[in-house]
mmCIF file of C-alpha atoms in Angstrom:
data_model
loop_
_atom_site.group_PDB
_atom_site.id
_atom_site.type_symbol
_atom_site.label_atom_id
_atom_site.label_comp_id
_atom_site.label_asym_id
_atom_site.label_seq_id
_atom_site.Cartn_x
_atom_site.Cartn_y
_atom_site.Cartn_z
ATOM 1 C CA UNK A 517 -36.897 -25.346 9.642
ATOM 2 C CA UNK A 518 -35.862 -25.665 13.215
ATOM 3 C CA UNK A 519 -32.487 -24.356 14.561
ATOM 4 C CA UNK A 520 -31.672 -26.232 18.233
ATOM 5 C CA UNK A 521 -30.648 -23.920 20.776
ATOM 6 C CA UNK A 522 -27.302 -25.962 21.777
ATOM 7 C CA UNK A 523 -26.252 -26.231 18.146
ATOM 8 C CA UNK A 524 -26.480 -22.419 17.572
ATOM 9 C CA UNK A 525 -24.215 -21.968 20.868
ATOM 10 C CA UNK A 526 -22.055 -24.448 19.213
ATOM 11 C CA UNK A 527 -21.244 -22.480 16.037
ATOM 12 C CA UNK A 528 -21.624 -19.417 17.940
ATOM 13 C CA UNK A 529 -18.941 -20.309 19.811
ATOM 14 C CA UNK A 530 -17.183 -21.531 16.282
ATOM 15 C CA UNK A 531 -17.429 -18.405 14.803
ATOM 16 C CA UNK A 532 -14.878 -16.531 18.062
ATOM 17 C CA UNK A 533 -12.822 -19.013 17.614
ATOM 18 C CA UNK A 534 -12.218 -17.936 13.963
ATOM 19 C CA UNK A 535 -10.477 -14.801 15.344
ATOM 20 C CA UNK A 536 -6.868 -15.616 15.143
ATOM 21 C CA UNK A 537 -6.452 -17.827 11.864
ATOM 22 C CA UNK A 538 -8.174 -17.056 8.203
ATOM 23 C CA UNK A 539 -7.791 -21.046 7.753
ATOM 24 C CA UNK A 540 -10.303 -21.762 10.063
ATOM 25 C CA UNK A 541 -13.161 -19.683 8.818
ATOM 26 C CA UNK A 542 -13.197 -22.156 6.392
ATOM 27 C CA UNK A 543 -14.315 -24.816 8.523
ATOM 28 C CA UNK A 544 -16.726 -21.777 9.923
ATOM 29 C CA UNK A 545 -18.107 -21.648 6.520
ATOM 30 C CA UNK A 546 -18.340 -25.320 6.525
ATOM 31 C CA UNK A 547 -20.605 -25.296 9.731
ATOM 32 C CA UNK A 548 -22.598 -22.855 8.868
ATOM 33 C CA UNK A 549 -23.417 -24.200 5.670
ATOM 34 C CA UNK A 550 -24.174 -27.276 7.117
ATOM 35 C CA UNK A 551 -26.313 -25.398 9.486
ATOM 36 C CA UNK A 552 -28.304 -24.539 7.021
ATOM 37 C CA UNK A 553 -28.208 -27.314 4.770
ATOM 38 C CA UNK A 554 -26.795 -25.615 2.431
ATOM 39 C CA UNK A 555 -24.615 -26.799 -0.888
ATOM 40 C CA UNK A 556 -21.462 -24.496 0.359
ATOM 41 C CA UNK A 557 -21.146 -21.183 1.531
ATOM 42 C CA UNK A 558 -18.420 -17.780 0.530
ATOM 43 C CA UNK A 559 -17.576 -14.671 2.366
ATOM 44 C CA UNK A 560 -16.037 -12.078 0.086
ATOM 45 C CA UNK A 561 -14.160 -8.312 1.877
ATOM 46 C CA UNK A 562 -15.652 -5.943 -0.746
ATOM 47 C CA UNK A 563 -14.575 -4.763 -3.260
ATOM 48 C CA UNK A 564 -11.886 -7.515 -3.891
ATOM 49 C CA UNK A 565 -11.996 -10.551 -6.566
ATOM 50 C CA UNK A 566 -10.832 -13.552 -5.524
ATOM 51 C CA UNK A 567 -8.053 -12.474 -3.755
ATOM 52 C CA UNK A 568 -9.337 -12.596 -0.496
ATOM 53 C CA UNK A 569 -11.924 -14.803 -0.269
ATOM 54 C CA UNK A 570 -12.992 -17.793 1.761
ATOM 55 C CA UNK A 571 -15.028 -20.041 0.536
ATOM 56 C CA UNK A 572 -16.062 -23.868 1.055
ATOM 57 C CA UNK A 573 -15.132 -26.835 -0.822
ATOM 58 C CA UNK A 574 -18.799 -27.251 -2.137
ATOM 59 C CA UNK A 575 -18.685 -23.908 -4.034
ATOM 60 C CA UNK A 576 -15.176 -24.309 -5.456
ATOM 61 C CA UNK A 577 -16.195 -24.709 -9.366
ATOM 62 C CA UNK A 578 -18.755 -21.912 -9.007
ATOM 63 C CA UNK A 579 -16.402 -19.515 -7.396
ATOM 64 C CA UNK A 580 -13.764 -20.882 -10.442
ATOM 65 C CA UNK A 581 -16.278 -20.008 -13.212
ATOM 66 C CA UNK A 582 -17.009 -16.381 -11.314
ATOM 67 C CA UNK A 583 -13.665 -15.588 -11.610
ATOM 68 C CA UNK A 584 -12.833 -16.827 -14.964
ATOM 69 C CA UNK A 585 -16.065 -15.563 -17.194
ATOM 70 C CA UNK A 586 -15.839 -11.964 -14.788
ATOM 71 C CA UNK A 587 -19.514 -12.025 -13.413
ATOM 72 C CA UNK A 588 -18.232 -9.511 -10.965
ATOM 73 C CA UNK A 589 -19.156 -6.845 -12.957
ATOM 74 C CA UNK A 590 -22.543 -8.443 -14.197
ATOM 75 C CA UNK A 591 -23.438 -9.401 -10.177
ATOM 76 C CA UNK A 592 -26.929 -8.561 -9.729
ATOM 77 C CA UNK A 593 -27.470 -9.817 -6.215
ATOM 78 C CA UNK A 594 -24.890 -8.135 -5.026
ATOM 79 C CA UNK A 595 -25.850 -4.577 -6.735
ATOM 80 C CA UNK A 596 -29.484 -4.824 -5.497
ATOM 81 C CA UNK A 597 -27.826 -6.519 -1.473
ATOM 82 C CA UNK A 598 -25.503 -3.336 -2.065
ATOM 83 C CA UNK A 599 -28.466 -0.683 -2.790
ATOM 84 C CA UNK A 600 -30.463 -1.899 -0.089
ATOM 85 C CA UNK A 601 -27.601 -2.393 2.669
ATOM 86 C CA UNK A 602 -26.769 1.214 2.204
ATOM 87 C CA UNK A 603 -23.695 1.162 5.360
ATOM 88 C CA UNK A 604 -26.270 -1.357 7.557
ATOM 89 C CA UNK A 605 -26.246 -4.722 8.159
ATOM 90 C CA UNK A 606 -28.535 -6.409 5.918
ATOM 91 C CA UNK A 607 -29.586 -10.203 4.898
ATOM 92 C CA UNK A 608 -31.997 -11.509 2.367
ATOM 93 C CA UNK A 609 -33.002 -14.316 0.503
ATOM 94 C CA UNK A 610 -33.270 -14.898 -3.304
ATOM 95 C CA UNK A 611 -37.273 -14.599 -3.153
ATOM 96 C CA UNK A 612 -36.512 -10.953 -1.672
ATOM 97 C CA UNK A 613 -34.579 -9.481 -4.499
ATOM 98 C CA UNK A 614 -35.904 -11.243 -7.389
ATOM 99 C CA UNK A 615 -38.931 -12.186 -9.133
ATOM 100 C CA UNK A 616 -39.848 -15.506 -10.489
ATOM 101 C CA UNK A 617 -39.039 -14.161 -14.006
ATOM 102 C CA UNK A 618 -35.863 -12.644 -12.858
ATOM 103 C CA UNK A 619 -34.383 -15.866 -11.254
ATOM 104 C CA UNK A 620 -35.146 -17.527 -14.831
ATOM 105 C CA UNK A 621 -34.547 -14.955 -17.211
ATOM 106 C CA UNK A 622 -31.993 -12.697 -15.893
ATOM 107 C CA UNK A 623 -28.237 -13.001 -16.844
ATOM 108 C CA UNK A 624 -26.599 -13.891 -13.478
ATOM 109 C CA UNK A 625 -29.206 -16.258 -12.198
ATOM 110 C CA UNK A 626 -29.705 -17.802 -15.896
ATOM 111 C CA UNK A 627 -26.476 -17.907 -17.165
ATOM 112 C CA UNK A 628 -24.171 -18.122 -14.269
ATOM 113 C CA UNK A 629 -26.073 -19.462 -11.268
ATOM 114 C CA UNK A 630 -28.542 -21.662 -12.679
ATOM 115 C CA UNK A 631 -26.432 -23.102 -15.884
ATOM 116 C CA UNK A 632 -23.957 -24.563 -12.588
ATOM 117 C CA UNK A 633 -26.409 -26.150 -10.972
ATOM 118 C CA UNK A 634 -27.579 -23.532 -8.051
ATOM 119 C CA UNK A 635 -30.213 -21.779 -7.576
ATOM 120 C CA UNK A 636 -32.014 -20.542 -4.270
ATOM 121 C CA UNK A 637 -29.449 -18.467 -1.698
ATOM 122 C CA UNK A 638 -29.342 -16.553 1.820
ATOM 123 C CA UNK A 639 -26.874 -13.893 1.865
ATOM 124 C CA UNK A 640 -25.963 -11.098 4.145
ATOM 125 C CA UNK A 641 -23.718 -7.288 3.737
ATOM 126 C CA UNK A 642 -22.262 -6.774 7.180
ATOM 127 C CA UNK A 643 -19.975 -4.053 8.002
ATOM 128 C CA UNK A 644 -17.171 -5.247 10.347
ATOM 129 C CA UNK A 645 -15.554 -1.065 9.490
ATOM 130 C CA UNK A 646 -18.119 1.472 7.944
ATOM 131 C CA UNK A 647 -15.533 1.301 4.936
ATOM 132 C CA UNK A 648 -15.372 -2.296 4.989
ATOM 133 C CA UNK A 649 -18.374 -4.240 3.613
ATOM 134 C CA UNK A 650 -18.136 -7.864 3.562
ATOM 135 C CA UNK A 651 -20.382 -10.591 1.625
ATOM 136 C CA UNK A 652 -21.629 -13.576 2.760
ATOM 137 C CA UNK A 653 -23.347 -15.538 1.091
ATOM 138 C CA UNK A 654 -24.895 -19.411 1.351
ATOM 139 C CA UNK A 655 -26.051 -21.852 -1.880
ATOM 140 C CA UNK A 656 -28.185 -24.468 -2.540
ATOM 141 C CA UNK A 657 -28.614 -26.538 -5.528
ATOM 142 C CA UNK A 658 -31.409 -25.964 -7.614
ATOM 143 C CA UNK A 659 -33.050 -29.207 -6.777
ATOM 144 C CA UNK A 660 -33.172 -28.002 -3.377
ATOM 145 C CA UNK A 661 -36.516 -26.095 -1.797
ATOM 146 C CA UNK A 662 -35.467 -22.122 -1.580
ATOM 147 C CA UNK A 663 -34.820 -20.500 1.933
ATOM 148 C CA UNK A 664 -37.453 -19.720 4.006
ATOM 149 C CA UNK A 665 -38.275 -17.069 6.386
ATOM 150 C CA UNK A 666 -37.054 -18.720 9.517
ATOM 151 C CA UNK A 667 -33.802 -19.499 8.256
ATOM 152 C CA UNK A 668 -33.073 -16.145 7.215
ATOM 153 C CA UNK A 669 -34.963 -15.370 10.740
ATOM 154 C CA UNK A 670 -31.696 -17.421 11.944
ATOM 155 C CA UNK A 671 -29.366 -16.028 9.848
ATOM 156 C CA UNK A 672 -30.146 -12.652 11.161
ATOM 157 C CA UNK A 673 -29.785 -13.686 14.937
ATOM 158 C CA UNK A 674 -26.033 -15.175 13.571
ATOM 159 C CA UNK A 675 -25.025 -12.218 11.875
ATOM 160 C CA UNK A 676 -23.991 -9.776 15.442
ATOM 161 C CA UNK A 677 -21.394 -12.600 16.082
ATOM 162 C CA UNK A 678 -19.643 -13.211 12.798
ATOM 163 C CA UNK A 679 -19.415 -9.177 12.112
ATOM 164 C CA UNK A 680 -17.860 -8.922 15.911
ATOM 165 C CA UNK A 681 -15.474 -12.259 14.959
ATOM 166 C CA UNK A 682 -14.690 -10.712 11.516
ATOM 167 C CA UNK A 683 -13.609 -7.476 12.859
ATOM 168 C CA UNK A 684 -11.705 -9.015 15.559
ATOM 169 C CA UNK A 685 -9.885 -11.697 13.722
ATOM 170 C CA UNK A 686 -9.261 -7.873 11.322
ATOM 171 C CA UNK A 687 -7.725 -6.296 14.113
ATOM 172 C CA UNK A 688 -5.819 -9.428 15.776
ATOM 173 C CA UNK A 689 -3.978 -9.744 11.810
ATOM 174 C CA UNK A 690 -3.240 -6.222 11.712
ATOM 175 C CA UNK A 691 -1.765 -5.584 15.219
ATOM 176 C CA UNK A 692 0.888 -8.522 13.929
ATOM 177 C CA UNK A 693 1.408 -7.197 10.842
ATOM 178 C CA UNK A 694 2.208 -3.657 12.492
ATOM 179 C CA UNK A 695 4.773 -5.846 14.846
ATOM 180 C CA UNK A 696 6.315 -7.439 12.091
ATOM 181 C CA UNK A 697 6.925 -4.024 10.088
ATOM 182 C CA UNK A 698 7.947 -2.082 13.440
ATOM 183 C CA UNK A 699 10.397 -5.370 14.194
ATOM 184 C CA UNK A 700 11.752 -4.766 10.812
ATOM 185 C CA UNK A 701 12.129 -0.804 11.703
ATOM 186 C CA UNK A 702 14.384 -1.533 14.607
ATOM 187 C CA UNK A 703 16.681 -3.906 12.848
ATOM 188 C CA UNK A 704 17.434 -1.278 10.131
ATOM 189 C CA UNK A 705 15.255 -1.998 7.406
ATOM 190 C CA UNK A 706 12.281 -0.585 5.664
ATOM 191 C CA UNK A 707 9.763 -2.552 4.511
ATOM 192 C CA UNK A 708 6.363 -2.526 2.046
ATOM 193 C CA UNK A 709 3.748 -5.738 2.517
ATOM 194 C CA UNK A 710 2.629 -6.186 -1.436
ATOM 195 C CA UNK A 711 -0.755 -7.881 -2.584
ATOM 196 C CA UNK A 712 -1.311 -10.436 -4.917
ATOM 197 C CA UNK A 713 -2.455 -7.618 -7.513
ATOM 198 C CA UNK A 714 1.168 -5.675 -6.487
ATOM 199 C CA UNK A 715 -0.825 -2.878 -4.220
ATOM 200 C CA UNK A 716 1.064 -1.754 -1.544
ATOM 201 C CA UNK A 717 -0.971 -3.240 2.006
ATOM 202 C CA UNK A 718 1.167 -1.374 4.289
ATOM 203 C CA UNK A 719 4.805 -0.037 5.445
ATOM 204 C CA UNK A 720 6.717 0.525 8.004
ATOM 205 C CA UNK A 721 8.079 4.270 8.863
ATOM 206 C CA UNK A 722 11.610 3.671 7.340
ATOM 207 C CA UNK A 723 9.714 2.529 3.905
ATOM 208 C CA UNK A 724 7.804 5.528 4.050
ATOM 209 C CA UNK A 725 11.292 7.973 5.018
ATOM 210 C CA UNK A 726 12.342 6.195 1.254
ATOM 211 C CA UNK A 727 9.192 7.535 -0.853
ATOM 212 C CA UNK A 728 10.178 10.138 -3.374
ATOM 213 C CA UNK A 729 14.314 9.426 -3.086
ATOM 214 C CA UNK A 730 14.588 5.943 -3.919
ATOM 215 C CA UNK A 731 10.465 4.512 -4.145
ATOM 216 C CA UNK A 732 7.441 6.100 -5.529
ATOM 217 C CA UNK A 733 3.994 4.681 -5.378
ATOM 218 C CA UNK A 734 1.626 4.701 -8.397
ATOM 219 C CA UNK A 735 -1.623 4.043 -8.365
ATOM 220 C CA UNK A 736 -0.751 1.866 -5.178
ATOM 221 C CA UNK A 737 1.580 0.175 -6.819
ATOM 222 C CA UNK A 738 5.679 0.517 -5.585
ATOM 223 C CA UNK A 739 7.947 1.931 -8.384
ATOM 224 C CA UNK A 740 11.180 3.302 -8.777
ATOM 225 C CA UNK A 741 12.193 6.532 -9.058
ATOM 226 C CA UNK A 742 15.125 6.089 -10.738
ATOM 227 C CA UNK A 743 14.952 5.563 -14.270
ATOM 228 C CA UNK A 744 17.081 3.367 -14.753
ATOM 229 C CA UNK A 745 15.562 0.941 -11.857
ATOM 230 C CA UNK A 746 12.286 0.807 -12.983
ATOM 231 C CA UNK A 747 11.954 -1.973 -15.390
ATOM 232 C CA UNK A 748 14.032 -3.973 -13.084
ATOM 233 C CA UNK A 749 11.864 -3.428 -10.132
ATOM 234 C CA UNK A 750 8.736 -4.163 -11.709
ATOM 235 C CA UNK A 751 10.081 -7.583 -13.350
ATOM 236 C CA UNK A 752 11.506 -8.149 -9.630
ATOM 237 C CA UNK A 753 7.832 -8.008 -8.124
ATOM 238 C CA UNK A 754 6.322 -9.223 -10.864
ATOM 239 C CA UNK A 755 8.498 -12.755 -10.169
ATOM 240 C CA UNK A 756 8.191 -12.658 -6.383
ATOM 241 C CA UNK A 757 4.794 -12.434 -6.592
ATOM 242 C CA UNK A 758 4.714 -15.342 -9.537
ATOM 243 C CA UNK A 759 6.328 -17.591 -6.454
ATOM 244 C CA UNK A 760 4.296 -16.614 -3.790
ATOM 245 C CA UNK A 761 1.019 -17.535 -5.653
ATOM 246 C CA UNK A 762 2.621 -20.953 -6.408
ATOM 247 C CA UNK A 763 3.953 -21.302 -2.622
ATOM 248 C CA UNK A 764 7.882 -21.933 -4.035
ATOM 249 C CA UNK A 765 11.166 -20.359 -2.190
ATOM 250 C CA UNK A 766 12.068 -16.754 -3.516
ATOM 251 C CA UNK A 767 14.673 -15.589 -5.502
ATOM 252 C CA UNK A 768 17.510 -14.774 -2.908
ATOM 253 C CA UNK A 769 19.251 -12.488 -5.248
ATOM 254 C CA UNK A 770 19.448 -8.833 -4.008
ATOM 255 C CA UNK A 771 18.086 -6.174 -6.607
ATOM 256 C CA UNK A 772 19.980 -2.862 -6.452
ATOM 257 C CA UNK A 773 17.557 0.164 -6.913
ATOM 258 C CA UNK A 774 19.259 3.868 -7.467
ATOM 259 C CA UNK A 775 18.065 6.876 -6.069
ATOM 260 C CA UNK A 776 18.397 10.272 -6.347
ATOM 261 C CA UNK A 777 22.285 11.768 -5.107
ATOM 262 C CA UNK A 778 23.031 9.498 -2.837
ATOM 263 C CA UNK A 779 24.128 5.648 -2.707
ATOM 264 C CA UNK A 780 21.822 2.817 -3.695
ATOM 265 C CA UNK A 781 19.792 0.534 -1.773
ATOM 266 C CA UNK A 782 19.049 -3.013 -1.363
ATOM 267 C CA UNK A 783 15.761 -4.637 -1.898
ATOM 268 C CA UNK A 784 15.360 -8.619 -1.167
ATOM 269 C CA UNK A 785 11.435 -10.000 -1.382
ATOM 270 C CA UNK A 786 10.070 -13.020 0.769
ATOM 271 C CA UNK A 787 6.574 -14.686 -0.168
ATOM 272 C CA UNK A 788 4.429 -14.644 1.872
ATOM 273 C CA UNK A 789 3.532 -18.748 1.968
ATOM 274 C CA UNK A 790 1.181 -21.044 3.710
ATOM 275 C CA UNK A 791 0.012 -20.624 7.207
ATOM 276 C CA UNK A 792 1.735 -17.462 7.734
ATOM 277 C CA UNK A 793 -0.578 -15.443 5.409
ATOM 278 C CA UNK A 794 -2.992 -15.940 8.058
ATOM 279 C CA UNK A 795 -1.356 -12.902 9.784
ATOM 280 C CA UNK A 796 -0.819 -10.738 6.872
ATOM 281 C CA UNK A 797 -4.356 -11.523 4.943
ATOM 282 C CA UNK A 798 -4.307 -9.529 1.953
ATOM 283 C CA UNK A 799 -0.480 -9.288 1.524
ATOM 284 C CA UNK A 800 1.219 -11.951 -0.456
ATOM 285 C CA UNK A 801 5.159 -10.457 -0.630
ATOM 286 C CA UNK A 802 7.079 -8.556 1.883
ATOM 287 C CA UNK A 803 10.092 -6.414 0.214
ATOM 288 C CA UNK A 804 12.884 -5.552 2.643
ATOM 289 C CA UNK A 805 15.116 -2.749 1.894
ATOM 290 C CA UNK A 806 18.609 -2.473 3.335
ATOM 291 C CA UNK A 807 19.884 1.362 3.042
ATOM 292 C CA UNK A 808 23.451 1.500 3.480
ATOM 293 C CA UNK A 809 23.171 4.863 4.892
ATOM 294 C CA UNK A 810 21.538 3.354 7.830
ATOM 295 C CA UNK A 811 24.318 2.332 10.316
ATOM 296 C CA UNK A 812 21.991 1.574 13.043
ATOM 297 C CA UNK A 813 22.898 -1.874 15.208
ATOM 298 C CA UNK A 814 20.024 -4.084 16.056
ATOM 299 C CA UNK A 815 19.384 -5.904 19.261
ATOM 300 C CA UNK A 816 19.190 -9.675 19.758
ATOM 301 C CA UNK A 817 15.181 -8.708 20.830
ATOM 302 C CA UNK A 818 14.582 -7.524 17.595
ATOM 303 C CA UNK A 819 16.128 -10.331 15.628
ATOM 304 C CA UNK A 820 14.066 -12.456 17.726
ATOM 305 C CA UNK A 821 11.145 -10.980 16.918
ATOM 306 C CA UNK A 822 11.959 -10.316 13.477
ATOM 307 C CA UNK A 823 12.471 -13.856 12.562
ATOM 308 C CA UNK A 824 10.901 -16.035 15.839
ATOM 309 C CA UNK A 825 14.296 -17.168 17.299
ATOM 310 C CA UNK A 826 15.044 -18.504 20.147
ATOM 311 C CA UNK A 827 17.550 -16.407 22.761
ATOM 312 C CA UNK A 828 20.052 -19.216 21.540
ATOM 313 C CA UNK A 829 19.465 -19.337 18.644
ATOM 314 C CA UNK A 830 19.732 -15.235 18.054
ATOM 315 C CA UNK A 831 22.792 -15.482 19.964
ATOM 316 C CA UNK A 832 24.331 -17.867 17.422
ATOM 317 C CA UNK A 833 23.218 -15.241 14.315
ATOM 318 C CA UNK A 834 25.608 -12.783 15.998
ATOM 319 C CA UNK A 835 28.204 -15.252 16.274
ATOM 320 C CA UNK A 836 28.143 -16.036 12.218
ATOM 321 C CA UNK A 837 27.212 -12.617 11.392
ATOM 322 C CA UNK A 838 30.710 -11.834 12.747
ATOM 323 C CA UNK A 839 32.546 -14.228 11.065
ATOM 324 C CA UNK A 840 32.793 -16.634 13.838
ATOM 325 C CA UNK A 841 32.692 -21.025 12.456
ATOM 326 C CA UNK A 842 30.809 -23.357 14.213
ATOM 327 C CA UNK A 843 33.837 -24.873 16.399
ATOM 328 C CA UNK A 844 34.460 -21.124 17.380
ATOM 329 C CA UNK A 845 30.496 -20.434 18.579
ATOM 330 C CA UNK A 846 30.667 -23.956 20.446
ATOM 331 C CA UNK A 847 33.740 -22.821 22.464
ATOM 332 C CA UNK A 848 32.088 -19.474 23.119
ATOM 333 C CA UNK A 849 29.107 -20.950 24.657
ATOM 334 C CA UNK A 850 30.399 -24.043 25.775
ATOM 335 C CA UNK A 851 28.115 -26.042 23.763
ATOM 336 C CA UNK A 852 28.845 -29.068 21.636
ATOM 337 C CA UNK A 853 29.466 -28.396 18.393
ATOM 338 C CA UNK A 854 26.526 -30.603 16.837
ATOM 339 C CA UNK A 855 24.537 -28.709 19.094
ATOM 340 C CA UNK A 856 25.514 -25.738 17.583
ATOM 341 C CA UNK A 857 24.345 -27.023 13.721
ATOM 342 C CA UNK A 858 21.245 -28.282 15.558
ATOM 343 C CA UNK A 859 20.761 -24.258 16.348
ATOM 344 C CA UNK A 860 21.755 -23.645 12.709
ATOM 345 C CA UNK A 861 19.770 -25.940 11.099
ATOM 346 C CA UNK A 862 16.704 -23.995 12.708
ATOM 347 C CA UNK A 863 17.782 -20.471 12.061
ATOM 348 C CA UNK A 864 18.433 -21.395 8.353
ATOM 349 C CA UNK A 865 14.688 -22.598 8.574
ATOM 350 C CA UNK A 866 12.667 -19.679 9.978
ATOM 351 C CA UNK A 867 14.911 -17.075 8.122
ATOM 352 C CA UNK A 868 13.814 -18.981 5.015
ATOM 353 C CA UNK A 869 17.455 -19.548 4.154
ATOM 354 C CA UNK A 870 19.058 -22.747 2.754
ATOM 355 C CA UNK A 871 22.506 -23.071 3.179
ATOM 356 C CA UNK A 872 24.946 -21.190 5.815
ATOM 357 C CA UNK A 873 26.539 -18.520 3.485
ATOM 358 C CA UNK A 874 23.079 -17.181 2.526
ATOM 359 C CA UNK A 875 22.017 -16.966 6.313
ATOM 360 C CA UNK A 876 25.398 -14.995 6.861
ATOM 361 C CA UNK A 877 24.588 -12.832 3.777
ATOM 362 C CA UNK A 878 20.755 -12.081 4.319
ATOM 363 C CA UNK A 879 22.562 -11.146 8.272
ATOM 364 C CA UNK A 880 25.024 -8.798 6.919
ATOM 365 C CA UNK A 881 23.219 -7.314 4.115
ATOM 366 C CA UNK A 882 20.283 -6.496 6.367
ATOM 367 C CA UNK A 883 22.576 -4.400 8.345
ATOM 368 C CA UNK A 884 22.885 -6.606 11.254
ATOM 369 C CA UNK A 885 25.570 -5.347 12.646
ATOM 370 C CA UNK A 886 25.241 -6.283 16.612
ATOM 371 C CA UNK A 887 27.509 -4.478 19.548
ATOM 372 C CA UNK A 888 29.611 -6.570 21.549
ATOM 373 C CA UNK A 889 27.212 -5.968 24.367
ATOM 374 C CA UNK A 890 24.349 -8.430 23.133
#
């Protein structure tokens, strides 16, 4: 097969532009398998199921039926890719690691690959961390002629730039996520990123000032220390997580969680919906914690970070977080007073609030407590 030289600069130059959103390596995925005329195409971070993978439209039903009949632990290809790989780089194609028998006769390729219709495949193990392997891998229907030596030739020479993009677009995500959990810091509040299996992804310094007095973590997993808090807690995830996979509003109730000799805290959870989990990747659910031992006053920089407002619209957070109505905020800033519920309106929106009360409760409950000065 041949590959055109302006066509490979093409998705080359797709591939960096993957960096800063996980929703376009799908159309990555889409080019490349195109490129190589392929059915569809999946890139999996080892070792996780499903959880964070991308994969193209094409491969949907296969990547269904993976999931649902638990090949994972009967993945042959991906054992032998593994054994071989060994912390390098590697690509191969299914005449490589299989025999004519063995694409027939053996379990994964007979009962899972070739019962849905596929059959030959290029894959690749790159390392974008030493820790972190990742899986590529490209399939063609079994009708289709198998890959040949110059397109996994090709897929080599491709390989370089999507490891470089991957760990890029790894370190991009994570230098927000650390922004979002230190904005969170200076406001008052700890906070603990949660995956869609409940694992704790991360956690700002205040969360971790809260392990072994009011949180615990087992196996990964946040608990309570309290016994009396942790049934509660654990049916608390259990449902924010149940609305983040479905992309519906949280709960808004507050859950109180004891700790040891000393008052309670607060915990509220936001899903983690849409576009946004671009940034946070594995994390589904943040959990904010309010401790009302905490009297420290945040800045309108912060809440402008924290939640993406505007220098107006910040200002006008103060204002109701002290009590003031809109008629009072207008004559303040010598604004209009529809311009004011214009300001509202937005606030209530990026602080994933619905109605005015709420927005003044999440405000006070979170400790914002601004000084006259900002």
């Amino acid at each position: 097969m041949y590959f055109d030289d302006f066509e490979r600069l093409s998705l080359v130059g797709s591939i960096y532009k993957a960096v800063p959103s996980e929703e376009e390596w799908r159309h990555v995925l889409e080019k490349i398998s195109l490129y190589f005329t392929a059915e569809g195409a999946l890139m999996a971070p080892l070792p996780s199921i499903g959880e964070r993978w991308i994969w193209t439209d094409g491969l949907e039903g296969l990547v269904k039926t993976f999931t649902k009949n638990n090949w994972n632990g009967k993945n042959d290809r991906l054992k032998r890719m593994q054994a071989i790989a060994r912390g390098q780089a590697f690509s191969a194609v299914d005449q490589m690691l299989f025999t004519e028998e063995e694409r027939t006769h053996l379990p994964f390729n007979a009962e899972f690959i070739r019962r849905n219709g596929f059959g030959p495949f290029a894959a690749a193990i790159f390392y974008p961390r030493p820790d972190q392997p990742v899986y590529l891998t490209m399939e063609r229907r079994m009708s289709r002629p198998g890959f040949e030596s110059g397109e996994k030739a090709e897929l080599d020479r491709l390989l370089p730039h999507i490891q470089q993009a991957f760990y890029l677009s790894r370190q991009f995500h994570a230098s927000q996520v650390s922004t979002t959990l230190e904005a969170l810091h200076k406001v008052g509040n700890a906070a603990f990123i949660l995956t869609a299996t409940g694992q704790v992804a991360a956690m700002n310094r205040r969360a971790e000032h809260l392990l072994g007095t009011a949180f615990l973590l087992q196996n990964g997993e946040l608990a309570a220390c309290a016994r009396e808090s942790k049934a509660h807690l654990k049916q608390f995830i259990k449902a924010l997580l149940t609305s983040a996979e479905g992309d519906v509003p949280p709960d808004p109730r507050w859950l109180k969680v004891s700790r040891r000799e000393t008052e309670p805290v607060w915990v509220q959870g936001m899903p983690i919906l849409g576009a946004v989990r671009d940034i946070f990747q594995s994390g589904r659910a943040i959990l904010i914690v309010a401790d009302p031992l905490d009297k420290k006053s945040p800045a309108v920089p912060v809440l402008k970070q924290a939640f993406d407002l505007t220098t107006a619209e910040a200002g006008i957070a103060v204002a109701l977080a002290k009590g003031q109505d809109t008629s009072e905020i207008a004559s303040t800033l010598s604004i209009k007073s529809d311009t004011v519920r214009l300001h509202i309106k937005r606030i209530l929106k990026k602080t994933q609030t619905s109605r005015q009360p709420e927005l003044v409760s999440l405000l006070k409950d979170l400790s914002f407590r601004f000084d006259q000065q900002n």
